[in-house]
Short mmCIF file of N, CA and C in Angstrom, two decimals:
data_model
loop_
_atom_site.label_atom_id
_atom_site.label_comp_id
_atom_site.label_asym_id
_atom_site.label_seq_id
_atom_site.Cartn_x
_atom_site.Cartn_y
_atom_site.Cartn_z
N MET X 1 22.62 7.75 -18.06
CA MET X 1 20.94 7.51 -17.85
C MET X 1 19.96 6.82 -19.27
N ALA X 2 20.84 7.59 -19.55
CA ALA X 2 19.69 7.47 -21.29
C ALA X 2 20.22 5.78 -21.91
N ASN X 3 21.07 5.48 -22.30
CA ASN X 3 21.83 5.01 -22.12
C ASN X 3 21.43 3.56 -21.70
N ARG X 4 21.57 3.54 -19.39
CA ARG X 4 20.47 1.94 -19.21
C ARG X 4 19.10 1.81 -19.28
N VAL X 5 18.60 3.31 -19.33
CA VAL X 5 17.13 2.61 -20.39
C VAL X 5 16.86 2.23 -21.34
N GLN X 6 17.95 2.88 -22.30
CA GLN X 6 17.72 1.78 -24.16
C GLN X 6 17.90 0.71 -23.70
N GLU X 7 19.22 0.35 -23.06
CA GLU X 7 19.67 -1.02 -22.55
C GLU X 7 18.66 -2.08 -22.32
N ALA X 8 17.56 -1.34 -21.46
CA ALA X 8 16.48 -2.13 -20.31
C ALA X 8 15.35 -2.64 -21.07
N ARG X 9 15.19 -0.85 -22.45
CA ARG X 9 14.51 -2.00 -23.16
C ARG X 9 14.44 -2.49 -24.28
N SER X 10 15.55 -2.58 -24.61
CA SER X 10 16.14 -3.42 -25.32
C SER X 10 15.87 -5.51 -24.60
N ALA X 11 16.76 -4.98 -24.39
CA ALA X 11 16.19 -6.75 -23.56
C ALA X 11 14.48 -6.78 -23.27
N LEU X 12 13.82 -5.89 -23.15
CA LEU X 12 12.14 -6.71 -23.31
C LEU X 12 12.09 -6.74 -23.99
N HIS X 13 12.74 -6.90 -25.08
CA HIS X 13 12.30 -7.19 -26.59
C HIS X 13 12.13 -8.27 -26.93
N PRO X 14 12.99 -9.69 -26.78
CA PRO X 14 12.81 -10.59 -27.27
C PRO X 14 12.07 -11.50 -25.44
N LEU X 15 12.23 -10.56 -24.51
CA LEU X 15 11.38 -11.51 -23.79
C LEU X 15 10.00 -11.32 -23.23
N CYS X 16 9.65 -10.50 -23.17
CA CYS X 16 8.57 -10.38 -23.21
C CYS X 16 7.32 -9.89 -24.47
N ALA X 17 6.45 -9.96 -23.93
CA ALA X 17 4.90 -10.20 -24.82
C ALA X 17 4.81 -8.81 -26.08
N ALA X 18 4.46 -7.87 -26.78
CA ALA X 18 4.35 -7.30 -27.36
C ALA X 18 3.70 -5.56 -26.47
N GLU X 19 3.04 -6.09 -25.87
CA GLU X 19 1.57 -5.44 -25.10
C GLU X 19 2.48 -4.15 -23.90
N THR X 20 3.21 -5.31 -23.35
CA THR X 20 4.33 -5.49 -22.27
C THR X 20 5.38 -3.85 -22.51
N VAL X 21 5.94 -4.71 -23.86
CA VAL X 21 7.28 -3.47 -24.57
C VAL X 21 6.63 -2.29 -24.47
N ASP X 22 5.33 -1.95 -25.32
CA ASP X 22 4.96 -0.98 -25.53
C ASP X 22 4.21 -0.20 -24.13
N LEU X 23 4.47 -1.13 -23.56
CA LEU X 23 3.70 -0.11 -22.43
C LEU X 23 5.58 1.09 -21.81
N ALA X 24 6.61 -0.39 -21.94
CA ALA X 24 7.83 0.26 -21.55
C ALA X 24 7.76 0.86 -22.28
N ASP X 25 7.87 1.32 -23.82
CA ASP X 25 8.17 2.51 -24.21
C ASP X 25 7.93 3.28 -24.38
N ALA X 26 6.04 3.24 -23.94
CA ALA X 26 5.32 4.59 -23.11
C ALA X 26 5.68 5.05 -22.36
N LEU X 27 6.45 4.77 -21.24
CA LEU X 27 6.17 4.72 -19.64
C LEU X 27 8.39 5.84 -20.21
N ALA X 28 9.20 4.62 -20.61
CA ALA X 28 10.71 6.03 -21.59
C ALA X 28 10.38 7.13 -21.84
N ARG X 29 9.42 7.02 -23.13
CA ARG X 29 8.78 8.71 -23.43
C ARG X 29 8.23 9.07 -22.65
N ARG X 30 7.56 9.20 -21.63
CA ARG X 30 6.70 9.42 -20.77
C ARG X 30 7.69 10.76 -20.04
N VAL X 31 8.23 9.80 -19.38
CA VAL X 31 9.35 10.23 -17.82
C VAL X 31 10.90 10.82 -19.26
N TRP X 32 10.87 10.81 -19.71
CA TRP X 32 12.13 12.01 -20.77
C TRP X 32 11.36 12.89 -21.21
N SER X 33 9.58 13.41 -21.47
CA SER X 33 9.24 13.81 -21.51
C SER X 33 8.52 14.29 -20.35
N THR X 34 8.96 14.38 -19.63
CA THR X 34 7.87 15.32 -18.39
C THR X 34 8.95 15.69 -18.16
N ARG X 35 8.08 17.74 -17.71
CA ARG X 35 8.88 18.69 -16.89
C ARG X 35 8.28 19.02 -16.02
N PRO X 36 9.36 19.74 -15.37
CA PRO X 36 8.71 19.70 -13.93
C PRO X 36 7.20 20.03 -13.73
N ALA X 37 6.56 20.05 -12.89
CA ALA X 37 4.75 20.21 -12.52
C ALA X 37 5.34 22.24 -11.88
N ASP X 38 5.13 22.44 -12.40
CA ASP X 38 4.76 24.34 -11.83
C ASP X 38 3.76 24.75 -11.06
N GLY X 39 2.82 24.19 -10.99
CA GLY X 39 1.49 23.82 -10.68
C GLY X 39 0.74 24.39 -11.75
N LYS X 40 0.65 24.42 -13.18
CA LYS X 40 -0.31 24.70 -14.28
C LYS X 40 -1.07 23.29 -14.21
N ALA X 41 -2.17 22.94 -14.51
CA ALA X 41 -3.50 22.13 -14.50
C ALA X 41 -2.49 20.89 -15.61
N ASP X 42 -2.47 21.84 -16.63
CA ASP X 42 -2.46 20.69 -17.48
C ASP X 42 -0.56 19.71 -17.03
N HIS X 43 0.49 19.76 -16.11
CA HIS X 43 1.53 19.75 -15.84
C HIS X 43 1.31 18.83 -14.49
N ARG X 44 0.43 18.98 -13.22
CA ARG X 44 0.12 18.17 -12.83
C ARG X 44 -0.75 17.16 -13.51
N ALA X 45 -1.88 16.78 -14.59
CA ALA X 45 -2.36 15.41 -14.97
C ALA X 45 -0.77 14.69 -16.62
N GLU X 46 -0.35 15.91 -16.23
CA GLU X 46 0.53 14.81 -17.01
C GLU X 46 1.96 13.99 -15.89
N PHE X 47 2.08 14.86 -14.80
CA PHE X 47 1.99 14.33 -14.07
C PHE X 47 1.54 12.99 -12.94
N ARG X 48 1.06 12.83 -12.91
CA ARG X 48 -0.64 12.08 -12.80
C ARG X 48 -0.28 10.65 -14.18
N GLU X 49 0.01 11.41 -14.54
CA GLU X 49 -0.15 9.93 -15.86
C GLU X 49 1.02 9.55 -16.32
N THR X 50 1.98 9.85 -15.56
CA THR X 50 3.77 8.98 -15.70
C THR X 50 3.20 7.62 -14.98
N PRO X 51 3.13 7.87 -12.93
CA PRO X 51 3.08 6.55 -12.48
C PRO X 51 1.92 5.42 -12.46
N ASP X 52 0.12 6.50 -13.74
CA ASP X 52 -0.54 5.12 -13.39
C ASP X 52 0.30 4.57 -14.68
N LEU X 53 1.52 4.76 -15.66
CA LEU X 53 1.43 4.23 -16.20
C LEU X 53 3.11 3.04 -15.71
N LEU X 54 3.66 3.38 -15.11
CA LEU X 54 4.26 2.57 -14.03
C LEU X 54 3.77 1.85 -13.61
N ARG X 55 2.46 2.15 -13.09
CA ARG X 55 1.63 0.95 -12.07
C ARG X 55 1.13 -0.48 -13.25
N ARG X 56 0.93 -0.11 -14.64
CA ARG X 56 -0.21 -1.35 -15.38
C ARG X 56 1.32 -1.52 -16.53
N PHE X 57 2.19 -1.10 -16.59
CA PHE X 57 2.99 -1.63 -17.02
C PHE X 57 3.96 -2.78 -15.52
N THR X 58 4.04 -1.90 -14.98
CA THR X 58 4.38 -3.27 -13.56
C THR X 58 3.62 -4.23 -14.01
N HIS X 59 2.81 -4.01 -13.89
CA HIS X 59 1.04 -5.38 -13.66
C HIS X 59 1.66 -6.13 -14.74
N ARG X 60 1.99 -5.53 -15.75
CA ARG X 60 1.62 -6.68 -17.09
C ARG X 60 3.35 -7.02 -16.80
N LEU X 61 3.88 -7.05 -16.09
CA LEU X 61 5.11 -7.84 -16.00
C LEU X 61 4.76 -8.38 -15.52
N ARG X 62 4.47 -8.54 -13.98
CA ARG X 62 4.33 -9.47 -13.35
C ARG X 62 3.59 -10.42 -13.68
N GLN X 63 2.09 -9.93 -14.47
CA GLN X 63 1.44 -11.47 -15.21
C GLN X 63 2.09 -12.02 -15.68
N GLU X 64 3.37 -11.45 -16.36
CA GLU X 64 4.03 -12.48 -17.56
C GLU X 64 4.92 -13.29 -16.87
N ILE X 65 5.56 -12.33 -15.78
CA ILE X 65 6.54 -13.27 -15.41
C ILE X 65 5.79 -14.57 -14.45
N ALA X 66 4.15 -15.15 -14.36
CA ALA X 66 3.97 -15.64 -13.26
C ALA X 66 3.45 -16.66 -13.75
N ARG X 67 3.59 -16.34 -14.91
CA ARG X 67 2.41 -16.97 -16.00
C ARG X 67 3.58 -18.58 -16.25
N PRO X 68 3.47 -19.93 -15.68
CA PRO X 68 3.96 -20.73 -16.16
C PRO X 68 4.74 -21.11 -17.92
#
């Protein structure tokens, strides 16, 4: 799985703007470092940040795809 994520991230570099690549890198780092939430407030906050990064990355990527 880690190899596939790295391949996907590497493919973004020549295809996408730096901001999109940065979001992809941040998302990958967040996913790999996120621990299961055990009810602690700091873990719940960390968990909420992951889908937010995914939304931001997806939005940015869609904007790039839609550009002529």
